[in-house]
PDB file of C-alpha atoms and ligand atoms in Angstrom:
ATOM      1  CA  MET Y   1     103.907 100.299  74.402  1.00 97.00           C
ATOM      2  CA  LYS Y   2     105.819 102.521  76.780  1.00 98.00           C
ATOM      3  CA  ILE Y   3     103.663 102.848  79.889  1.00 98.00           C
ATOM      4  CA  MET Y   4     104.027 104.839  83.106  1.00 99.00           C
ATOM      5  CA  LEU Y   5     102.359 103.515  86.260  1.00 99.00           C
ATOM      6  CA  LEU Y   6     101.797 106.228  88.849  1.00 99.00           C
ATOM      7  CA  ASN Y   7     100.622 105.635  92.397  1.00 99.00           C
ATOM      8  CA  GLY Y   8      99.838 108.526  94.691  1.00 98.00           C
ATOM      9  CA  PRO Y   9      99.698 109.177  98.441  1.00 98.00           C
ATOM     10  CA  ASN Y  10      99.587 106.241 100.844  1.00 98.00           C
ATOM     11  CA  LEU Y  11      99.460 103.598  98.126  1.00 98.00           C
ATOM     12  CA  ASN Y  12     102.938 102.524  99.290  1.00 98.00           C
ATOM     13  CA  MET Y  13     101.218 101.398 102.523  1.00 98.00           C
ATOM     14  CA  THR Y  14      98.986  98.910 100.687  1.00 98.00           C
ATOM     15  CA  GLY Y  15      99.112  95.580 102.514  1.00 97.00           C
ATOM     16  CA  THR Y  16      99.396  97.280 105.897  1.00 98.00           C
ATOM     17  CA  ARG Y  17      96.803  99.997 105.392  1.00 98.00           C
ATOM     18  CA  GLU Y  18      93.150  98.991 105.963  1.00 98.00           C
ATOM     19  CA  PRO Y  19      93.580  95.471 104.537  1.00 98.00           C
ATOM     20  CA  GLY Y  20      89.817  94.900 104.702  1.00 97.00           C
ATOM     21  CA  ILE Y  21      89.442  97.603 102.040  1.00 97.00           C
ATOM     22  CA  TYR Y  22      92.686  97.542 100.058  1.00 98.00           C
ATOM     23  CA  GLY Y  23      93.684  93.891 100.472  1.00 97.00           C
ATOM     24  CA  LYS Y  24      96.565  92.087 102.140  1.00 97.00           C
ATOM     25  CA  SER Y  25      98.979  92.099  99.199  1.00 98.00           C
ATOM     26  CA  GLY Y  26     101.923  94.392  99.781  1.00 98.00           C
ATOM     27  CA  PHE Y  27     102.593  97.340  97.473  1.00 98.00           C
ATOM     28  CA  GLU Y  28     105.870  95.939  96.134  1.00 98.00           C
ATOM     29  CA  GLU Y  29     104.191  92.612  95.400  1.00 98.00           C
ATOM     30  CA  ILE Y  30     101.397  94.375  93.493  1.00 98.00           C
ATOM     31  CA  VAL Y  31     103.855  96.448  91.469  1.00 98.00           C
ATOM     32  CA  GLU Y  32     105.942  93.343  90.665  1.00 98.00           C
ATOM     33  CA  GLY Y  33     102.747  91.652  89.407  1.00 98.00           C
ATOM     34  CA  VAL Y  34     101.952  94.597  87.131  1.00 98.00           C
ATOM     35  CA  LYS Y  35     105.538  94.651  85.833  1.00 98.00           C
ATOM     36  CA  LEU Y  36     105.314  90.937  84.992  1.00 98.00           C
ATOM     37  CA  ALA Y  37     101.951  91.376  83.257  1.00 98.00           C
ATOM     38  CA  ALA Y  38     103.353  94.317  81.261  1.00 98.00           C
ATOM     39  CA  THR Y  39     106.503  92.442  80.233  1.00 98.00           C
ATOM     40  CA  LYS Y  40     104.466  89.386  79.162  1.00 98.00           C
ATOM     41  CA  ARG Y  41     102.420  91.680  76.931  1.00 98.00           C
ATOM     42  CA  GLY Y  42     105.562  93.163  75.405  1.00 98.00           C
ATOM     43  CA  HIS Y  43     105.236  96.567  77.090  1.00 98.00           C
ATOM     44  CA  GLU Y  44     107.942  98.648  78.692  1.00 98.00           C
ATOM     45  CA  ILE Y  45     106.713  99.913  82.074  1.00 98.00           C
ATOM     46  CA  THR Y  46     108.046 102.527  84.509  1.00 98.00           C
ATOM     47  CA  CYS Y  47     106.505 102.236  87.987  1.00 98.00           C
ATOM     48  CA  LEU Y  48     106.575 105.289  90.265  1.00 99.00           C
ATOM     49  CA  GLN Y  49     104.980 106.167  93.599  1.00 99.00           C
ATOM     50  CA  SER Y  50     104.948 109.418  95.526  1.00 98.00           C
ATOM     51  CA  ASN Y  51     103.101 110.932  98.436  1.00 98.00           C
ATOM     52  CA  SER Y  52     103.606 114.405  96.920  1.00 98.00           C
ATOM     53  CA  GLU Y  53     101.263 116.068  94.467  1.00 98.00           C
ATOM     54  CA  GLY Y  54     104.028 118.105  92.793  1.00 98.00           C
ATOM     55  CA  GLN Y  55     106.136 115.027  92.160  1.00 99.00           C
ATOM     56  CA  LEU Y  56     103.196 113.278  90.492  1.00 99.00           C
ATOM     57  CA  ILE Y  57     102.661 116.344  88.273  1.00 99.00           C
ATOM     58  CA  ASP Y  58     106.348 116.332  87.279  1.00 99.00           C
ATOM     59  CA  TRP Y  59     106.061 112.654  86.314  1.00 99.00           C
ATOM     60  CA  ILE Y  60     102.921 113.277  84.232  1.00 99.00           C
ATOM     61  CA  GLN Y  61     104.833 115.961  82.314  1.00 98.00           C
ATOM     62  CA  ARG Y  62     107.781 113.584  81.969  1.00 98.00           C
ATOM     63  CA  ALA Y  63     105.426 111.030  80.365  1.00 98.00           C
ATOM     64  CA  TYR Y  64     104.878 113.567  77.591  1.00 98.00           C
ATOM     65  CA  PHE Y  65     108.474 114.739  77.166  1.00 98.00           C
ATOM     66  CA  GLU Y  66     109.783 111.154  77.144  1.00 98.00           C
ATOM     67  CA  HIS Y  67     107.158 109.955  74.676  1.00 98.00           C
ATOM     68  CA  PHE Y  68     105.213 107.499  76.810  1.00 98.00           C
ATOM     69  CA  ASP Y  69     102.195 105.906  75.090  1.00 98.00           C
ATOM     70  CA  GLY Y  70     100.000 105.742  78.165  1.00 98.00           C
ATOM     71  CA  ILE Y  71      99.666 106.482  81.866  1.00 98.00           C
ATOM     72  CA  ILE Y  72      98.002 104.311  84.495  1.00 99.00           C
ATOM     73  CA  VAL Y  73      97.292 106.414  87.564  1.00 99.00           C
ATOM     74  CA  ASN Y  74      95.949 105.724  91.011  1.00 99.00           C
ATOM     75  CA  PRO Y  75      95.989 109.211  92.551  1.00 99.00           C
ATOM     76  CA  GLY Y  76      94.854 107.990  96.003  1.00 98.00           C
ATOM     77  CA  ALA Y  77      92.941 110.693  97.890  1.00 98.00           C
ATOM     78  CA  LEU Y  78      94.165 113.332  95.391  1.00 98.00           C
ATOM     79  CA  THR Y  79      91.523 111.800  93.104  1.00 98.00           C
ATOM     80  CA  HIS Y  80      88.864 113.635  95.046  1.00 98.00           C
ATOM     81  CA  THR Y  81      90.586 116.977  95.511  1.00 98.00           C
ATOM     82  CA  SER Y  82      93.373 117.743  93.069  1.00 98.00           C
ATOM     83  CA  TYR Y  83      92.577 120.176  90.289  1.00 98.00           C
ATOM     84  CA  ALA Y  84      96.336 120.508  89.794  1.00 98.00           C
ATOM     85  CA  LEU Y  85      96.649 116.808  88.991  1.00 98.00           C
ATOM     86  CA  MET Y  86      93.615 116.993  86.728  1.00 98.00           C
ATOM     87  CA  ASP Y  87      95.176 119.946  84.898  1.00 98.00           C
ATOM     88  CA  ALA Y  88      98.451 118.044  84.557  1.00 98.00           C
ATOM     89  CA  LEU Y  89      96.657 115.077  82.982  1.00 98.00           C
ATOM     90  CA  SER Y  90      94.753 117.455  80.676  1.00 98.00           C
ATOM     91  CA  SER Y  91      97.997 119.205  79.705  1.00 98.00           C
ATOM     92  CA  VAL Y  92      99.542 116.192  78.011  1.00 98.00           C
ATOM     93  CA  PRO Y  93      98.219 114.264  75.013  1.00 98.00           C
ATOM     94  CA  VAL Y  94      99.063 110.948  76.667  1.00 98.00           C
ATOM     95  CA  PRO Y  95      96.023 108.716  77.323  1.00 98.00           C
ATOM     96  CA  ALA Y  96      95.544 107.961  81.006  1.00 98.00           C
ATOM     97  CA  VAL Y  97      93.489 105.318  82.780  1.00 98.00           C
ATOM     98  CA  GLU Y  98      92.520 105.928  86.405  1.00 98.00           C
ATOM     99  CA  VAL Y  99      92.608 102.901  88.687  1.00 98.00           C
ATOM    100  CA  HIS Y 100      91.313 102.383  92.222  1.00 98.00           C
ATOM    101  CA  LEU Y 101      91.853  99.251  94.252  1.00 98.00           C
ATOM    102  CA  SER Y 102      88.554  99.751  96.061  1.00 98.00           C
ATOM    103  CA  ASN Y 103      85.202 100.556  94.495  1.00 98.00           C
ATOM    104  CA  ILE Y 104      85.140 104.277  95.245  1.00 98.00           C
ATOM    105  CA  HIS Y 105      81.471 104.450  94.246  1.00 97.00           C
ATOM    106  CA  ALA Y 106      80.495 102.090  97.053  1.00 97.00           C
ATOM    107  CA  ARG Y 107      82.294 103.996  99.804  1.00 97.00           C
ATOM    108  CA  ASP Y 108      82.096 107.370 101.603  1.00 97.00           C
ATOM    109  CA  GLU Y 109      80.236 110.123  99.794  1.00 96.00           C
ATOM    110  CA  PHE Y 110      83.436 112.199  99.255  1.00 96.00           C
ATOM    111  CA  ARG Y 111      85.133 109.287  97.468  1.00 98.00           C
ATOM    112  CA  ARG Y 112      82.351 108.944  94.901  1.00 97.00           C
ATOM    113  CA  LYS Y 113      83.524 112.042  93.080  1.00 97.00           C
ATOM    114  CA  SER Y 114      86.725 111.892  91.068  1.00 98.00           C
ATOM    115  CA  VAL Y 115      88.174 115.205  89.939  1.00 98.00           C
ATOM    116  CA  THR Y 116      90.969 113.529  88.005  1.00 98.00           C
ATOM    117  CA  ALA Y 117      88.835 111.029  86.042  1.00 98.00           C
ATOM    118  CA  ALA Y 118      87.589 113.885  83.837  1.00 98.00           C
ATOM    119  CA  ALA Y 119      91.105 114.115  82.393  1.00 98.00           C
ATOM    120  CA  CYS Y 120      91.407 110.349  81.855  1.00 98.00           C
ATOM    121  CA  VAL Y 121      90.080 108.088  79.129  1.00 98.00           C
ATOM    122  CA  GLY Y 122      88.234 106.124  81.784  1.00 98.00           C
ATOM    123  CA  GLN Y 123      88.276 104.673  85.251  1.00 98.00           C
ATOM    124  CA  ILE Y 124      88.646 101.144  86.635  1.00 98.00           C
ATOM    125  CA  SER Y 125      87.513 100.859  90.218  1.00 98.00           C
ATOM    126  CA  GLY Y 126      86.972  97.998  92.626  1.00 98.00           C
ATOM    127  CA  PHE Y 127      88.968  95.148  91.085  1.00 98.00           C
ATOM    128  CA  GLY Y 128      91.887  95.278  93.496  1.00 98.00           C
ATOM    129  CA  PRO Y 129      95.375  94.902  91.944  1.00 98.00           C
ATOM    130  CA  LEU Y 130      93.783  93.317  88.868  1.00 98.00           C
ATOM    131  CA  GLY Y 131      92.619  96.833  87.968  1.00 98.00           C
ATOM    132  CA  TYR Y 132      96.190  97.784  86.986  1.00 98.00           C
ATOM    133  CA  VAL Y 133      96.380  94.840  84.583  1.00 98.00           C
ATOM    134  CA  LEU Y 134      92.955  95.680  83.144  1.00 98.00           C
ATOM    135  CA  ALA Y 135      94.269  99.202  82.587  1.00 98.00           C
ATOM    136  CA  LEU Y 136      97.252  97.831  80.626  1.00 98.00           C
ATOM    137  CA  ASP Y 137      94.835  95.977  78.374  1.00 98.00           C
ATOM    138  CA  ALA Y 138      92.562  99.022  78.084  1.00 98.00           C
ATOM    139  CA  LEU Y 139      95.462 101.211  76.890  1.00 98.00           C
ATOM    140  CA  ASN Y 140      96.532  98.559  74.426  1.00 97.00           C
ATOM    141  CA  ALA Y 141      92.975  98.059  73.113  1.00 97.00           C
ATOM    142  CA  LEU Y 142      92.579 101.803  72.771  1.00 95.00           C
ATOM    143  CA  LYS Y 143      95.739 102.038  70.708  1.00 92.00           C
ATOM    144  CA  THR Y 144      94.578  99.177  68.458  1.00 89.00           C
ATOM    145  CA  VAL Y 145      91.173 100.784  67.895  1.00 89.00           C
ATOM    146  CA  LYS Y 146      92.768 104.164  67.130  1.00 81.00           C
ATOM    147  CA  THR Y 147      95.242 102.594  64.687  1.00 81.00           C
ATOM    148  CA  ARG Y 148      92.401 100.760  62.955  1.00 82.00           C
ATOM    149  CA  ASP Y 149      90.320 103.946  62.726  1.00 81.00           C
ATOM    150  CA  ASN Y 150      93.224 105.749  61.090  1.00 78.00           C
ATOM    151  CA  ASP Y 151      93.431 102.998  58.469  1.00 72.00           C
ATOM    152  CA  HIS Y 152      90.103 104.005  56.997  1.00 63.00           C
TER     153      HIS Y 152
HETATM  154  C1  DQA L   1      92.081 104.622  96.400  1.00 89.54           C
HETATM  155  C2  DQA L   1      90.728 105.206  96.837  1.00 89.54           C
HETATM  156  C3  DQA L   1      90.896 106.580  97.446  1.00 89.54           C
HETATM  157  O1  DQA L   1      89.631 107.080  97.876  1.00 89.54           O
HETATM  158  C4  DQA L   1      91.814 106.533  98.638  1.00 89.54           C
HETATM  159  O2  DQA L   1      92.020 107.823  99.149  1.00 89.54           O
HETATM  160  C5  DQA L   1      93.107 105.858  98.322  1.00 89.54           C
HETATM  161  C6  DQA L   1      93.068 104.629  97.538  1.00 89.54           C
HETATM  162  C7  DQA L   1      91.939 103.170  95.903  1.00 89.54           C
HETATM  163  O3  DQA L   1      92.864 102.700  95.259  1.00 89.54           O
HETATM  164  O4  DQA L   1      90.929 102.516  96.173  1.00 89.54           O
HETATM  165  O5  DQA L   1      94.160 106.276  98.764  1.00 89.54           O
HETATM  166  O6  DQA L   1      92.587 105.397  95.334  1.00 89.54           O
END
């Protein structure tokens, strides 16, 4: 599968930023781990990070125009606020899985609501960097189930 991994604002600071919440592993290390997991599973992965909402929207549209099979997205704080990002995800027929390093449902009240999850197949929250790998497997499983359904 051709997969796009998108990380939003401040995720590049992972490792330095609130390590008690987001862990001590550095962002580059996490991304390298996801790349390795994707390669081992035979996927082609493009890993992108931006602190800008517009850039993330452009990449979501690119996922459609360049025929990606799935998007894994951690929108950071835009999760809780960005209707524009939600619209972008809804605008493309590319399945997306939302990932959060922390369990957003066990944190501040404002983090419990995800605006963007409504435009995703589902959400994985609270598993740390493992969440990105679980998302790879979720996209793959989804594709397998869909293919099987079409066989009938
Ligand atoms: C986050 C959770 C968000 O609430 C927060 O704003 C982030 C990171 C996570 O991965 O746990 O930037 O998306």
